[in-house]
C-alpha cells in the first residue's frame, strides 16, 4: 500500500459543521501541478481561522506521479463505474490498486461529511493552452462553476465514460474538472492554486474575508480567460477514423473563436469550414486521437437564465408528453425517428440532455442526475 501521506496531502476539520471540499490532483501522473498545488496550500491552510466543515486533498495516481507517466497500465480517469465497489485489484494492474486506495479515502471523506460535498479535480494538458473548466450540466454544477472566472465547457464531460467526477457526482457531490495549463509550465501551478483558493470560498468552508488570496486568485484566472465567455456549450464533435487524413489548420488555441465559413482543417474529402460562428475546442495537433476538434458556442446569460427558470419550474416533466418522446427513468429520453426530426436539440439541451446515443433509427438522450445529499457508503 502506498504511504498514506503520499496520497493524503490535506485533511482539515473545522470546529463548526459545514460543507466538505475534496481536491484531487495528479490523477494523471504526468500532470504534477495538481499535487504540487495541494501540497503548498495544505501547509498554508493548516492554521487558517474560521474553517467550517472539512477539506481534503488527495494525490490521484501516486505510483504514476513518481514516474511522471500518465498511467502505468490503464488510464485512472476512465474506470470509475460500479466495478469500483466490487473490484479485487490484480497485482499487475497498478491503476486498480490506485483506484482501490483512492476510493477508500474518498469514501471515508464522504462518510464524515457534515454538509454538501464538492469535488474539484485538478488536471493539466500536454499542449499549451488557456486554463479552462469542465462541468456536468446540472444547476448545482453550473452554480459552483460560476464562481471561477474560467471558460467552462458544458457537455464535454458527458461524452467520456468512467471519469472520476461522473462517479463522484453519482455519489451526490457537485464536481468540477479544471485543466490548469501545460503540464510543466510554472503558470499552471499558479492557476491551479488560484482554483483551490476560489473553491474554498465558493463552497463556503471559508468566508471571503478569511481568504485574502482570493482576490489575486480571481484576477489571475480572469486575466488568463481574456475575452472568452464564461460558459461554452459543446454542440458537435469532428470524429476521425484511421483513414480520415485529417489535418488541422495551424494556429488554433485550445479554445478559439471562429467565424462562419472560416477554414478549420482538411481531410480526404477536402476543406472543413465552420458552419457558424462559434468556438473550436481541443483541436487535434498530435498524430493520435479520435477527435479532430469539438465545436461549441457561447451560452448567453439569457439562456443561462432560461435554463435555470425552466429547470426550477420542472418543465422537463413535460418532455415525455411530446409525441414520439418516451421517458426512461428521470434522466433518459427515447426519441423515435419522427421526434428526432421534429424537435430541435436545443430544447433538450436546455434541460441538461447533452449526450445522445443512436440505437437503430431512434435516439436516446441522457443527462447527469442533479446531485442530492451525499450517499453514505
Ligand atoms: Zn489529466
Tab-separated table of C-alpha atoms and ligand atoms in Angstrom:
chain	number	residue	atom	x	y	z
A	1	UNK	CA	0.000	0.000	0.000
A	2	UNK	CA	1.286	3.461	-0.862
A	3	UNK	CA	2.250	5.589	2.120
A	4	UNK	CA	-0.888	7.404	3.282
A	5	UNK	CA	0.975	10.714	3.479
A	6	UNK	CA	1.909	10.393	-0.183
A	7	UNK	CA	-1.761	10.223	-1.080
A	8	UNK	CA	-3.401	12.399	1.532
A	9	UNK	CA	-1.980	15.926	1.351
A	10	UNK	CA	-4.729	17.832	3.162
A	11	UNK	CA	-7.071	16.831	5.979
A	12	UNK	CA	-8.666	19.692	7.889
A	13	UNK	CA	-11.740	19.612	10.110
A	14	UNK	CA	-13.420	22.841	11.171
A	15	UNK	CA	-14.787	23.199	14.688
A	16	UNK	CA	-18.159	24.012	13.159
A	17	UNK	CA	-20.099	21.732	10.832
A	18	UNK	CA	-20.285	22.814	7.190
A	19	UNK	CA	-19.594	21.739	3.622
A	20	UNK	CA	-16.867	19.356	2.523
A	21	UNK	CA	-14.402	20.195	-0.238
A	22	UNK	CA	-12.345	17.358	-1.706
A	23	UNK	CA	-9.446	18.158	-4.043
A	24	UNK	CA	-7.840	15.524	-6.239
A	25	UNK	CA	-4.595	16.381	-8.024
A	26	UNK	CA	-2.447	14.404	-10.454
A	27	UNK	CA	-4.978	11.719	-11.291
A	28	UNK	CA	-2.735	11.555	-14.349
A	29	UNK	CA	0.869	11.021	-13.258
A	30	UNK	CA	2.382	13.270	-15.931
A	31	UNK	CA	0.434	16.238	-14.502
A	32	UNK	CA	2.430	17.154	-11.371
A	33	UNK	CA	0.991	20.641	-10.800
A	34	UNK	CA	-2.225	19.421	-9.136
A	35	UNK	CA	-0.380	17.581	-6.370
A	36	UNK	CA	2.101	20.469	-6.042
A	37	UNK	CA	-0.695	22.987	-5.570
A	38	UNK	CA	-2.311	20.843	-2.873
A	39	UNK	CA	0.971	20.290	-1.065
A	40	UNK	CA	1.639	24.042	-0.924
A	41	UNK	CA	-1.855	25.093	0.042
A	42	UNK	CA	-2.178	22.361	2.650
A	43	UNK	CA	0.667	23.999	4.570
A	44	UNK	CA	-0.836	27.486	4.181
A	45	UNK	CA	-4.296	26.315	5.257
A	46	UNK	CA	-3.295	24.324	8.316
A	47	UNK	CA	-3.829	27.128	10.839
A	48	UNK	CA	-6.409	29.227	8.988
A	49	UNK	CA	-9.071	30.681	11.299
A	50	UNK	CA	-12.772	30.261	10.693
A	51	UNK	CA	-12.889	26.953	8.841
A	52	UNK	CA	-16.355	25.386	8.623
A	53	UNK	CA	-16.765	21.790	7.554
A	54	UNK	CA	-13.955	19.699	6.105
A	55	UNK	CA	-11.209	19.978	3.497
A	56	UNK	CA	-9.394	17.036	1.945
A	57	UNK	CA	-6.663	16.882	-0.672
A	58	UNK	CA	-5.518	13.674	-2.355
A	59	UNK	CA	-2.968	12.685	-4.950
A	60	UNK	CA	-4.881	10.799	-7.631
A	61	UNK	CA	-2.232	8.450	-9.002
A	62	UNK	CA	0.676	8.154	-6.542
A	63	UNK	CA	2.557	5.441	-8.426
A	64	UNK	CA	2.344	7.071	-11.863
A	65	UNK	CA	3.227	10.514	-10.426
A	66	UNK	CA	6.506	9.084	-9.104
A	67	UNK	CA	7.394	8.032	-12.634
A	68	UNK	CA	5.880	11.141	-14.256
A	69	UNK	CA	3.792	8.923	-16.520
A	70	UNK	CA	0.148	9.490	-17.374
A	71	UNK	CA	-0.588	5.977	-16.096
A	72	UNK	CA	1.293	2.730	-15.589
A	73	UNK	CA	-1.165	0.214	-17.014
A	74	UNK	CA	-4.545	1.924	-17.649
A	75	UNK	CA	-5.945	5.462	-17.560
A	76	UNK	CA	-7.146	6.010	-13.978
A	77	UNK	CA	-9.705	8.530	-15.202
A	78	UNK	CA	-11.650	6.086	-17.393
A	79	UNK	CA	-12.621	3.369	-14.946
A	80	UNK	CA	-14.949	4.916	-12.370
A	81	UNK	CA	-18.135	2.849	-12.526
A	82	UNK	CA	-19.940	0.293	-10.392
A	83	UNK	CA	-16.994	-2.079	-10.747
A	84	UNK	CA	-15.117	0.226	-8.325
A	85	UNK	CA	-17.038	-1.207	-5.426
A	86	UNK	CA	-16.510	-4.832	-6.460
A	87	UNK	CA	-13.043	-4.921	-7.989
A	88	UNK	CA	-10.311	-7.005	-6.433
A	89	UNK	CA	-7.144	-5.358	-7.709
A	90	UNK	CA	-4.776	-7.607	-9.574
A	91	UNK	CA	-1.095	-7.118	-8.855
A	92	UNK	CA	-0.209	-6.440	-12.490
A	93	UNK	CA	-2.656	-3.520	-12.759
A	94	UNK	CA	-1.148	-0.556	-10.897
A	95	UNK	CA	-4.215	1.625	-11.512
A	96	UNK	CA	-6.539	-0.963	-9.968
A	97	UNK	CA	-4.551	-0.586	-6.744
A	98	UNK	CA	-4.518	3.193	-7.086
A	99	UNK	CA	-8.254	3.233	-7.597
A	100	UNK	CA	-8.903	0.979	-4.625
A	101	UNK	CA	-6.788	3.178	-2.354
A	102	UNK	CA	-8.155	6.478	-3.655
A	103	UNK	CA	-11.731	5.255	-3.442
A	104	UNK	CA	-11.060	4.151	0.152
A	105	UNK	CA	-10.023	7.719	1.003
A	106	UNK	CA	-12.893	9.325	-0.901
A	107	UNK	CA	-15.426	7.024	0.706
A	108	UNK	CA	-14.078	7.903	4.161
A	109	UNK	CA	-14.315	11.619	3.347
A	110	UNK	CA	-17.930	11.178	2.159
A	111	UNK	CA	-18.807	9.206	5.292
A	112	UNK	CA	-17.561	12.049	7.504
A	113	UNK	CA	-19.279	14.820	5.546
A	114	UNK	CA	-21.336	17.262	7.613
A	115	UNK	CA	-22.931	19.123	4.720
A	116	UNK	CA	-22.900	19.307	0.914
A	117	UNK	CA	-19.803	17.838	-0.766
A	118	UNK	CA	-17.797	19.469	-3.576
A	119	UNK	CA	-15.042	17.718	-5.515
A	120	UNK	CA	-12.504	19.599	-7.630
A	121	UNK	CA	-10.301	17.504	-9.913
A	122	UNK	CA	-7.075	19.313	-10.898
A	123	UNK	CA	-5.525	18.461	-14.267
A	124	UNK	CA	-3.168	19.921	-16.859
A	125	UNK	CA	-2.579	19.290	-20.557
A	126	UNK	CA	0.343	18.156	-22.686
A	127	UNK	CA	-0.157	21.030	-25.160
A	128	UNK	CA	-0.001	24.683	-24.102
A	129	UNK	CA	-3.368	26.352	-23.706
A	130	UNK	CA	-5.741	28.621	-21.837
A	131	UNK	CA	-6.856	27.211	-18.461
A	132	UNK	CA	-10.465	26.039	-18.531
A	133	UNK	CA	-13.036	24.025	-16.606
A	134	UNK	CA	-15.487	21.258	-17.461
A	135	UNK	CA	-18.627	20.506	-15.569
A	136	UNK	CA	-21.744	18.394	-15.779
A	137	UNK	CA	-24.878	20.273	-16.780
A	138	UNK	CA	-26.997	20.421	-13.629
A	139	UNK	CA	-27.947	23.651	-11.864
A	140	UNK	CA	-25.789	22.968	-8.757
A	141	UNK	CA	-22.820	22.185	-11.004
A	142	UNK	CA	-23.373	25.378	-13.025
A	143	UNK	CA	-23.712	27.449	-9.837
A	144	UNK	CA	-20.443	26.151	-8.419
A	145	UNK	CA	-18.587	26.617	-11.718
A	146	UNK	CA	-19.819	30.215	-11.956
A	147	UNK	CA	-17.507	31.179	-9.058
A	148	UNK	CA	-14.438	30.552	-11.220
A	149	UNK	CA	-13.677	33.111	-13.945
A	150	UNK	CA	-12.601	30.377	-16.357
A	151	UNK	CA	-14.143	29.372	-19.665
A	152	UNK	CA	-16.297	26.426	-18.585
A	153	UNK	CA	-17.323	23.787	-21.086
A	154	UNK	CA	-20.772	22.222	-20.749
A	155	UNK	CA	-21.437	18.936	-22.482
A	156	UNK	CA	-17.880	17.663	-22.918
A	157	UNK	CA	-17.595	15.698	-19.686
A	158	UNK	CA	-20.756	13.784	-20.599
A	159	UNK	CA	-19.047	12.405	-23.723
A	160	UNK	CA	-16.443	10.391	-21.798
A	161	UNK	CA	-17.341	7.327	-19.724
A	162	UNK	CA	-15.833	6.403	-16.399
A	163	UNK	CA	-14.356	9.734	-15.288
A	164	UNK	CA	-13.897	10.330	-11.562
A	165	UNK	CA	-16.169	13.369	-11.496
A	166	UNK	CA	-19.033	11.413	-13.084
A	167	UNK	CA	-18.693	8.776	-10.369
A	168	UNK	CA	-18.490	11.336	-7.572
A	169	UNK	CA	-21.479	13.238	-8.972
A	170	UNK	CA	-23.385	9.957	-8.770
A	171	UNK	CA	-22.390	9.803	-5.082
A	172	UNK	CA	-24.145	13.147	-4.561
A	173	UNK	CA	-21.200	15.556	-4.993
A	174	UNK	CA	-21.018	18.758	-7.010
A	175	UNK	CA	-17.908	18.378	-9.137
A	176	UNK	CA	-15.618	20.479	-11.323
A	177	UNK	CA	-12.681	19.486	-13.528
A	178	UNK	CA	-10.016	22.119	-14.144
A	179	UNK	CA	-7.305	21.958	-16.796
A	180	UNK	CA	-4.769	24.456	-15.472
A	181	UNK	CA	-2.473	24.819	-18.494
A	182	UNK	CA	0.521	22.955	-19.868
A	183	UNK	CA	1.879	20.146	-17.647
A	184	UNK	CA	5.301	21.641	-16.871
A	185	UNK	CA	4.519	25.375	-17.286
A	186	UNK	CA	5.049	27.265	-13.962
A	187	UNK	CA	1.873	29.270	-14.716
A	188	UNK	CA	-0.140	26.041	-14.438
A	189	UNK	CA	0.756	25.700	-10.763
A	190	UNK	CA	-0.264	29.332	-10.173
A	191	UNK	CA	-3.585	28.732	-11.956
A	192	UNK	CA	-4.393	25.566	-10.009
A	193	UNK	CA	-3.531	27.246	-6.702
A	194	UNK	CA	-5.919	30.028	-7.661
A	195	UNK	CA	-8.611	27.426	-8.317
A	196	UNK	CA	-8.100	25.915	-4.865
A	197	UNK	CA	-8.465	29.282	-3.091
A	198	UNK	CA	-11.603	30.153	-5.029
A	199	UNK	CA	-13.080	26.696	-4.411
A	200	UNK	CA	-12.759	27.129	-0.648
A	201	UNK	CA	-14.710	30.383	-0.839
A	202	UNK	CA	-17.213	29.072	-3.424
A	203	UNK	CA	-18.024	26.040	-1.287
A	204	UNK	CA	-18.252	28.306	1.776
A	205	UNK	CA	-15.847	26.411	4.003
A	206	UNK	CA	-14.139	29.789	4.424
A	207	UNK	CA	-15.575	33.302	4.258
A	208	UNK	CA	-14.065	35.529	1.615
A	209	UNK	CA	-12.693	37.743	4.398
A	210	UNK	CA	-10.655	34.783	5.670
A	211	UNK	CA	-9.065	34.267	2.248
A	212	UNK	CA	-7.107	37.397	1.276
A	213	UNK	CA	-5.600	35.309	-1.540
A	214	UNK	CA	-8.993	35.053	-3.281
A	215	UNK	CA	-8.876	38.474	-4.978
A	216	UNK	CA	-5.494	37.776	-6.539
A	217	UNK	CA	-6.660	34.263	-7.494
A	218	UNK	CA	-9.700	35.681	-9.267
A	219	UNK	CA	-7.584	38.245	-11.104
A	220	UNK	CA	-5.104	35.576	-12.231
A	221	UNK	CA	-7.757	33.344	-13.784
A	222	UNK	CA	-9.757	36.236	-15.181
A	223	UNK	CA	-6.654	37.540	-16.965
A	224	UNK	CA	-5.940	34.095	-18.410
A	225	UNK	CA	-9.505	33.872	-19.762
A	226	UNK	CA	-9.143	37.184	-21.603
A	227	UNK	CA	-12.229	37.850	-23.717
A	228	UNK	CA	-13.536	34.267	-23.798
A	229	UNK	CA	-17.066	33.753	-22.446
A	230	UNK	CA	-17.600	32.009	-19.124
A	231	UNK	CA	-19.843	29.206	-20.374
A	232	UNK	CA	-19.420	27.448	-23.715
A	233	UNK	CA	-21.611	24.514	-24.697
A	234	UNK	CA	-20.315	21.752	-26.908
A	235	UNK	CA	-22.544	21.259	-29.950
A	236	UNK	CA	-20.576	18.796	-32.029
A	237	UNK	CA	-17.533	16.652	-32.413
A	238	UNK	CA	-15.449	16.013	-35.512
A	239	UNK	CA	-14.934	12.261	-35.196
A	240	UNK	CA	-11.973	10.765	-37.040
A	241	UNK	CA	-11.317	7.343	-38.461
A	242	UNK	CA	-7.970	5.802	-39.334
A	243	UNK	CA	-8.225	6.900	-42.983
A	244	UNK	CA	-9.608	10.438	-42.425
A	245	UNK	CA	-6.301	12.095	-43.394
A	246	UNK	CA	-7.308	14.892	-41.022
A	247	UNK	CA	-5.067	17.970	-40.837
A	248	UNK	CA	-5.980	20.863	-38.562
A	249	UNK	CA	-5.057	24.305	-39.885
A	250	UNK	CA	-2.187	25.719	-37.797
A	251	UNK	CA	-2.558	28.346	-35.101
A	252	UNK	CA	-5.753	27.395	-33.229
A	253	UNK	CA	-5.619	27.678	-29.423
A	254	UNK	CA	-7.369	25.051	-27.272
A	255	UNK	CA	-10.403	27.375	-27.172
A	256	UNK	CA	-10.524	29.560	-30.283
A	257	UNK	CA	-13.310	31.821	-31.522
A	258	UNK	CA	-14.074	31.287	-35.227
A	259	UNK	CA	-16.353	32.899	-37.802
A	260	UNK	CA	-18.837	31.179	-40.078
A	261	UNK	CA	-17.062	29.889	-43.180
A	262	UNK	CA	-13.566	30.035	-41.640
A	263	UNK	CA	-11.197	27.287	-42.801
A	264	UNK	CA	-10.544	24.927	-39.883
A	265	UNK	CA	-9.000	21.777	-41.303
A	266	UNK	CA	-8.661	19.441	-44.284
A	267	UNK	CA	-9.442	15.774	-44.623
A	268	UNK	CA	-9.643	13.340	-47.525
A	269	UNK	CA	-12.878	14.985	-48.716
A	270	UNK	CA	-11.324	18.455	-48.810
A	271	UNK	CA	-11.810	21.597	-46.753
A	272	UNK	CA	-13.606	21.704	-43.404
A	273	UNK	CA	-15.085	25.124	-42.658
A	274	UNK	CA	-17.009	26.457	-39.681
A	275	UNK	CA	-20.744	26.124	-40.348
A	276	UNK	CA	-21.493	29.036	-37.996
A	277	UNK	CA	-19.797	31.488	-35.656
A	278	UNK	CA	-18.607	29.736	-32.539
A	279	UNK	CA	-15.601	28.140	-30.918
A	280	UNK	CA	-13.197	25.434	-31.966
A	281	UNK	CA	-12.336	23.384	-28.894
A	282	UNK	CA	-9.414	20.990	-28.340
A	283	UNK	CA	-8.058	20.941	-31.921
A	284	UNK	CA	-6.007	17.839	-32.652
A	285	UNK	CA	-2.369	18.592	-33.420
A	286	UNK	CA	-0.857	15.314	-32.226
A	287	UNK	CA	-0.810	12.368	-34.543
A	288	UNK	CA	-3.139	10.256	-32.416
A	289	UNK	CA	-6.719	10.763	-31.333
A	290	UNK	CA	-10.316	10.130	-32.374
A	291	UNK	CA	-11.491	13.729	-32.097
A	292	UNK	CA	-10.392	16.256	-34.711
A	293	UNK	CA	-11.952	19.049	-32.700
A	294	UNK	CA	-15.110	19.914	-30.842
A	295	UNK	CA	-17.338	22.798	-31.880
A	296	UNK	CA	-19.135	24.966	-29.367
A	297	UNK	CA	-20.887	28.244	-28.817
A	298	UNK	CA	-21.276	30.721	-26.002
A	299	UNK	CA	-24.093	30.118	-23.549
A	300	UNK	CA	-25.536	33.614	-23.262
A	301	UNK	CA	-26.688	34.973	-19.923
A	302	UNK	CA	-30.207	34.852	-21.373
A	303	UNK	CA	-30.055	31.106	-21.990
A	304	UNK	CA	-28.336	30.552	-18.625
A	305	UNK	CA	-31.322	32.264	-17.020
A	306	UNK	CA	-33.811	30.409	-19.186
A	307	UNK	CA	-32.288	27.053	-18.239
A	308	UNK	CA	-32.473	27.979	-14.570
A	309	UNK	CA	-36.106	29.037	-14.643
A	310	UNK	CA	-37.315	26.121	-16.755
A	311	UNK	CA	-35.475	23.588	-14.603
A	312	UNK	CA	-36.697	25.158	-11.362
A	313	UNK	CA	-40.235	25.004	-12.733
A	314	UNK	CA	-39.555	21.343	-13.625
A	315	UNK	CA	-40.795	21.901	-17.156
A	316	UNK	CA	-38.738	18.859	-18.155
A	317	UNK	CA	-41.609	16.786	-16.773
A	318	UNK	CA	-43.412	17.824	-19.967
A	319	UNK	CA	-40.785	16.399	-22.347
A	320	UNK	CA	-42.065	12.782	-22.210
A	321	UNK	CA	-45.518	14.126	-23.138
A	322	UNK	CA	-44.248	15.290	-26.537
A	323	UNK	CA	-45.343	12.972	-29.359
A	324	UNK	CA	-42.590	10.476	-30.132
A	325	UNK	CA	-40.699	11.126	-26.885
A	326	UNK	CA	-40.650	8.497	-24.169
A	327	UNK	CA	-39.223	8.976	-20.676
A	328	UNK	CA	-36.953	6.190	-19.456
A	329	UNK	CA	-36.351	6.989	-15.797
A	330	UNK	CA	-35.627	10.541	-14.644
A	331	UNK	CA	-32.590	11.246	-16.788
A	332	UNK	CA	-33.090	9.427	-20.070
A	333	UNK	CA	-35.369	10.089	-23.040
A	334	UNK	CA	-36.057	7.920	-26.045
A	335	UNK	CA	-36.821	9.738	-29.306
A	336	UNK	CA	-38.433	7.967	-32.236
A	337	UNK	CA	-37.363	8.831	-35.810
A	338	UNK	CA	-40.151	11.409	-36.282
A	339	UNK	CA	-39.291	13.122	-32.984
A	340	UNK	CA	-35.628	13.381	-33.971
A	341	UNK	CA	-36.762	15.386	-36.996
A	342	UNK	CA	-39.435	17.377	-35.182
A	343	UNK	CA	-37.704	18.919	-32.169
A	344	UNK	CA	-34.508	20.974	-32.177
A	345	UNK	CA	-31.765	19.543	-29.901
A	346	UNK	CA	-31.630	22.877	-28.059
A	347	UNK	CA	-34.974	22.023	-26.413
A	348	UNK	CA	-33.364	19.033	-24.723
A	349	UNK	CA	-30.038	20.747	-24.003
A	350	UNK	CA	-31.971	23.369	-22.051
A	351	UNK	CA	-32.676	20.622	-19.504
A	352	UNK	CA	-29.158	19.168	-19.477
A	353	UNK	CA	-29.618	16.383	-22.051
A	354	UNK	CA	-26.162	16.593	-23.621
A	355	UNK	CA	-25.397	13.106	-24.719
A	356	UNK	CA	-27.170	11.227	-27.482
A	357	UNK	CA	-26.805	7.563	-28.301
A	358	UNK	CA	-28.141	6.219	-31.576
A	359	UNK	CA	-29.979	2.905	-31.412
A	360	UNK	CA	-31.217	1.910	-34.897
A	361	UNK	CA	-33.283	4.817	-36.220
A	362	UNK	CA	-34.128	6.226	-32.794
A	363	UNK	CA	-32.036	8.199	-30.299
A	364	UNK	CA	-31.552	8.053	-26.577
A	365	UNK	CA	-30.742	11.315	-24.842
A	366	UNK	CA	-29.001	11.127	-21.486
A	367	UNK	CA	-28.257	13.701	-18.823
A	368	UNK	CA	-26.442	13.706	-15.493
A	369	UNK	CA	-28.674	13.411	-12.440
A	370	UNK	CA	-28.728	16.511	-10.238
A	371	UNK	CA	-26.757	15.890	-7.027
A	372	UNK	CA	-28.757	15.288	-3.887
A	373	UNK	CA	-27.200	14.853	-0.455
A	374	UNK	CA	-24.162	12.574	-0.379
A	375	UNK	CA	-24.795	8.872	-0.364
A	376	UNK	CA	-23.345	7.363	2.800
A	377	UNK	CA	-21.491	4.240	1.805
B	1	LIG	ZN1	-5.405	14.826	-16.792
